[in-house]
Amino acid sequence: MATRFINVIRSFSMSLTRGRERSGPQGFRLLACGPKDITQALKQTFETKIQRKSASLDTLSMSRLQGLAAGLSRLTVSMSDAFILVFYMDEEECFQTISEFRECIIELKGEDVPLLVVGYNRATSAPRIMGPETADCLVTIEWGLNYKEASDGQPGDLEQVIEEMFNIVRDKKSSKTAIDRRMTTF
């Protein structure tokens, strides 16, 4: 059993690193976590519409977050530089899983890690678990993170999510560089 688990982790690690060497100091690895259909759509959007050679986007589905995966999740987090956490706006369990994974990311990477939380509106008849203002306040004020909503039927939304993530990464790098400069001048 332990050998099988180690082999799974090893093969998953290889799949994350295969052909994705970082291209200098500008290269970074994005990780999209959430429902499989949305994370796969983000990956497809990234690969077809976003022209960034210095970045890669990997995905981690809800089943991996909930299942076998404490070791895999930690390994994936440690190998990633920025995170997009997606939850369905009509599914409480999905939100709870993303909330717990956010805590894991912060524990492993620190408070200053680039993170974007995305509430995804599906075309279902199920009621939302929280209104847009509540979700925005929870994520931006209580968690101190960036928040965006995306919807079925709005194909440009996923592209905007990825561009927003690039903006967050750029802003974090700029503020870190400015702080480093100030510290060296004193």
PDB file of N, CA and C in Angstrom, residues 3-48:
ATOM      1  N   THR A   3       3.998   1.527  -0.903  1.00  0.00           N
ATOM      2  CA  THR A   3       4.744   1.601  -2.157  1.00  0.00           C
ATOM      3  C   THR A   3       3.866   2.151  -3.271  1.00  0.00           C
ATOM      4  N   ARG A   4       2.604   1.722  -3.320  1.00  0.00           N
ATOM      5  CA  ARG A   4       1.677   2.221  -4.339  1.00  0.00           C
ATOM      6  C   ARG A   4       1.490   3.725  -4.175  1.00  0.00           C
ATOM      7  N   PHE A   5       1.319   4.183  -2.939  1.00  0.00           N
ATOM      8  CA  PHE A   5       1.126   5.604  -2.678  1.00  0.00           C
ATOM      9  C   PHE A   5       2.355   6.406  -3.116  1.00  0.00           C
ATOM     10  N   ILE A   6       3.536   5.909  -2.803  1.00  0.00           N
ATOM     11  CA  ILE A   6       4.780   6.586  -3.210  1.00  0.00           C
ATOM     12  C   ILE A   6       4.877   6.638  -4.726  1.00  0.00           C
ATOM     13  N   ASN A   7       4.519   5.548  -5.408  1.00  0.00           N
ATOM     14  CA  ASN A   7       4.551   5.544  -6.872  1.00  0.00           C
ATOM     15  C   ASN A   7       3.553   6.540  -7.457  1.00  0.00           C
ATOM     16  N   VAL A   8       2.377   6.657  -6.843  1.00  0.00           N
ATOM     17  CA  VAL A   8       1.380   7.627  -7.305  1.00  0.00           C
ATOM     18  C   VAL A   8       1.934   9.040  -7.154  1.00  0.00           C
ATOM     19  N   ILE A   9       2.529   9.344  -6.020  1.00  0.00           N
ATOM     20  CA  ILE A   9       3.104  10.667  -5.787  1.00  0.00           C
ATOM     21  C   ILE A   9       4.234  10.926  -6.784  1.00  0.00           C
ATOM     22  N   ARG A  10       5.095   9.941  -6.980  1.00  0.00           N
ATOM     23  CA  ARG A  10       6.206  10.089  -7.913  1.00  0.00           C
ATOM     24  C   ARG A  10       5.698  10.359  -9.336  1.00  0.00           C
ATOM     25  N   SER A  11       4.704   9.596  -9.789  1.00  0.00           N
ATOM     26  CA  SER A  11       4.200   9.800 -11.154  1.00  0.00           C
ATOM     27  C   SER A  11       3.474  11.138 -11.277  1.00  0.00           C
ATOM     28  N   PHE A  12       2.756  11.537 -10.225  1.00  0.00           N
ATOM     29  CA  PHE A  12       2.080  12.834 -10.259  1.00  0.00           C
ATOM     30  C   PHE A  12       3.106  13.965 -10.304  1.00  0.00           C
ATOM     31  N   SER A  13       4.169  13.828  -9.524  1.00  0.00           N
ATOM     32  CA  SER A  13       5.240  14.820  -9.529  1.00  0.00           C
ATOM     33  C   SER A  13       5.876  14.922 -10.904  1.00  0.00           C
ATOM     34  N   MET A  14       6.114  13.788 -11.540  1.00  0.00           N
ATOM     35  CA  MET A  14       6.698  13.787 -12.884  1.00  0.00           C
ATOM     36  C   MET A  14       5.766  14.455 -13.880  1.00  0.00           C
ATOM     37  N   SER A  15       4.459  14.220 -13.742  1.00  0.00           N
ATOM     38  CA  SER A  15       3.520  14.834 -14.686  1.00  0.00           C
ATOM     39  C   SER A  15       3.490  16.343 -14.521  1.00  0.00           C
ATOM     40  N   LEU A  16       3.747  16.819 -13.316  1.00  0.00           N
ATOM     41  CA  LEU A  16       3.768  18.266 -13.087  1.00  0.00           C
ATOM     42  C   LEU A  16       5.021  18.915 -13.645  1.00  0.00           C
ATOM     43  N   THR A  17       6.133  18.193 -13.624  1.00  0.00           N
ATOM     44  CA  THR A  17       7.393  18.808 -14.018  1.00  0.00           C
ATOM     45  C   THR A  17       7.803  18.499 -15.448  1.00  0.00           C
ATOM     46  N   ARG A  18       7.198  17.530 -16.099  1.00  0.00           N
ATOM     47  CA  ARG A  18       7.584  17.115 -17.446  1.00  0.00           C
ATOM     48  C   ARG A  18       7.478  18.270 -18.430  1.00  0.00           C
ATOM     49  N   GLY A  19       8.600  18.640 -19.011  1.00  0.00           N
ATOM     50  CA  GLY A  19       8.601  19.644 -20.059  1.00  0.00           C
ATOM     51  C   GLY A  19       8.270  21.047 -19.588  1.00  0.00           C
ATOM     52  N   ARG A  20       8.383  21.294 -18.319  1.00  0.00           N
ATOM     53  CA  ARG A  20       8.008  22.612 -17.817  1.00  0.00           C
ATOM     54  C   ARG A  20       9.105  23.219 -16.981  1.00  0.00           C
ATOM     55  N   GLU A  21      10.267  23.264 -17.500  1.00  0.00           N
ATOM     56  CA  GLU A  21      11.360  23.908 -16.786  1.00  0.00           C
ATOM     57  C   GLU A  21      11.090  25.398 -16.723  1.00  0.00           C
ATOM     58  N   ARG A  22      11.408  25.984 -15.642  1.00  0.00           N
ATOM     59  CA  ARG A  22      11.191  27.418 -15.496  1.00  0.00           C
ATOM     60  C   ARG A  22      12.113  28.172 -16.422  1.00  0.00           C
ATOM     61  N   SER A  23      11.577  29.172 -17.059  1.00  0.00           N
ATOM     62  CA  SER A  23      12.372  29.940 -18.013  1.00  0.00           C
ATOM     63  C   SER A  23      12.839  31.225 -17.360  1.00  0.00           C
ATOM     64  N   GLY A  24      13.864  31.120 -16.583  1.00  0.00           N
ATOM     65  CA  GLY A  24      14.429  32.296 -15.952  1.00  0.00           C
ATOM     66  C   GLY A  24      13.616  32.758 -14.758  1.00  0.00           C
ATOM     67  N   PRO A  25      13.946  33.946 -14.221  1.00  0.00           N
ATOM     68  CA  PRO A  25      13.302  34.431 -13.016  1.00  0.00           C
ATOM     69  C   PRO A  25      11.842  34.821 -13.226  1.00  0.00           C
ATOM     70  N   GLN A  26      11.419  35.023 -14.474  1.00  0.00           N
ATOM     71  CA  GLN A  26      10.042  35.425 -14.724  1.00  0.00           C
ATOM     72  C   GLN A  26       9.084  34.239 -14.748  1.00  0.00           C
ATOM     73  N   GLY A  27       9.588  33.011 -14.888  1.00  0.00           N
ATOM     74  CA  GLY A  27       8.738  31.834 -14.994  1.00  0.00           C
ATOM     75  C   GLY A  27       8.034  31.537 -13.691  1.00  0.00           C
ATOM     76  N   PHE A  28       6.789  31.132 -13.799  1.00  0.00           N
ATOM     77  CA  PHE A  28       6.063  30.713 -12.610  1.00  0.00           C
ATOM     78  C   PHE A  28       5.009  29.691 -12.976  1.00  0.00           C
ATOM     79  N   ARG A  29       4.601  28.948 -11.965  1.00  0.00           N
ATOM     80  CA  ARG A  29       3.646  27.867 -12.131  1.00  0.00           C
ATOM     81  C   ARG A  29       2.344  28.232 -11.433  1.00  0.00           C
ATOM     82  N   LEU A  30       1.258  28.268 -12.207  1.00  0.00           N
ATOM     83  CA  LEU A  30      -0.074  28.494 -11.656  1.00  0.00           C
ATOM     84  C   LEU A  30      -0.716  27.146 -11.367  1.00  0.00           C
ATOM     85  N   LEU A  31      -1.529  27.093 -10.321  1.00  0.00           N
ATOM     86  CA  LEU A  31      -2.294  25.893 -10.012  1.00  0.00           C
ATOM     87  C   LEU A  31      -3.752  26.292  -9.869  1.00  0.00           C
ATOM     88  N   ALA A  32      -4.614  25.699 -10.688  1.00  0.00           N
ATOM     89  CA  ALA A  32      -6.054  25.925 -10.602  1.00  0.00           C
ATOM     90  C   ALA A  32      -6.676  24.744  -9.874  1.00  0.00           C
ATOM     91  N   CYS A  33      -7.384  25.028  -8.781  1.00  0.00           N
ATOM     92  CA  CYS A  33      -7.984  23.982  -7.954  1.00  0.00           C
ATOM     93  C   CYS A  33      -9.494  24.191  -7.913  1.00  0.00           C
ATOM     94  N   GLY A  34     -10.233  23.097  -8.011  1.00  0.00           N
ATOM     95  CA  GLY A  34     -11.678  23.198  -7.936  1.00  0.00           C
ATOM     96  C   GLY A  34     -12.354  22.113  -8.737  1.00  0.00           C
ATOM     97  N   PRO A  35     -13.620  22.341  -9.108  1.00  0.00           N
ATOM     98  CA  PRO A  35     -14.352  21.339  -9.893  1.00  0.00           C
ATOM     99  C   PRO A  35     -13.615  21.039 -11.200  1.00  0.00           C
ATOM    100  N   LYS A  36     -13.555  19.754 -11.536  1.00  0.00           N
ATOM    101  CA  LYS A  36     -12.740  19.316 -12.669  1.00  0.00           C
ATOM    102  C   LYS A  36     -13.130  19.994 -13.976  1.00  0.00           C
ATOM    103  N   ASP A  37     -14.431  20.157 -14.226  1.00  0.00           N
ATOM    104  CA  ASP A  37     -14.834  20.756 -15.504  1.00  0.00           C
ATOM    105  C   ASP A  37     -14.356  22.198 -15.620  1.00  0.00           C
ATOM    106  N   ILE A  38     -14.349  22.932 -14.525  1.00  0.00           N
ATOM    107  CA  ILE A  38     -13.928  24.332 -14.565  1.00  0.00           C
ATOM    108  C   ILE A  38     -12.401  24.429 -14.652  1.00  0.00           C
ATOM    109  N   THR A  39     -11.684  23.630 -13.859  1.00  0.00           N
ATOM    110  CA  THR A  39     -10.221  23.695 -13.916  1.00  0.00           C
ATOM    111  C   THR A  39      -9.709  23.255 -15.289  1.00  0.00           C
ATOM    112  N   GLN A  40     -10.365  22.263 -15.896  1.00  0.00           N
ATOM    113  CA  GLN A  40      -9.969  21.852 -17.248  1.00  0.00           C
ATOM    114  C   GLN A  40     -10.262  22.956 -18.264  1.00  0.00           C
ATOM    115  N   ALA A  41     -11.388  23.652 -18.094  1.00  0.00           N
ATOM    116  CA  ALA A  41     -11.709  24.772 -18.987  1.00  0.00           C
ATOM    117  C   ALA A  41     -10.692  25.903 -18.820  1.00  0.00           C
ATOM    118  N   LEU A  42     -10.260  26.152 -17.580  1.00  0.00           N
ATOM    119  CA  LEU A  42      -9.214  27.153 -17.345  1.00  0.00           C
ATOM    120  C   LEU A  42      -7.920  26.752 -18.042  1.00  0.00           C
ATOM    121  N   LYS A  43      -7.561  25.490 -17.929  1.00  0.00           N
ATOM    122  CA  LYS A  43      -6.330  25.008 -18.571  1.00  0.00           C
ATOM    123  C   LYS A  43      -6.424  25.151 -20.091  1.00  0.00           C
ATOM    124  N   GLN A  44      -7.567  24.771 -20.660  1.00  0.00           N
ATOM    125  CA  GLN A  44      -7.745  24.900 -22.109  1.00  0.00           C
ATOM    126  C   GLN A  44      -7.681  26.370 -22.534  1.00  0.00           C
ATOM    127  N   THR A  45      -8.307  27.248 -21.777  1.00  0.00           N
ATOM    128  CA  THR A  45      -8.260  28.678 -22.074  1.00  0.00           C
ATOM    129  C   THR A  45      -6.823  29.180 -22.003  1.00  0.00           C
ATOM    130  N   PHE A  46      -6.105  28.765 -20.971  1.00  0.00           N
ATOM    131  CA  PHE A  46      -4.702  29.160 -20.804  1.00  0.00           C
ATOM    132  C   PHE A  46      -3.878  28.727 -22.004  1.00  0.00           C
ATOM    133  N   GLU A  47      -4.058  27.480 -22.425  1.00  0.00           N
ATOM    134  CA  GLU A  47      -3.245  26.936 -23.506  1.00  0.00           C
ATOM    135  C   GLU A  47      -3.597  27.512 -24.875  1.00  0.00           C
ATOM    136  N   THR A  48      -4.848  27.890 -25.097  1.00  0.00           N
ATOM    137  CA  THR A  48      -5.253  28.352 -26.432  1.00  0.00           C
ATOM    138  C   THR A  48      -5.296  29.867 -26.575  1.00  0.00           C
TER     139      THR A  48
END
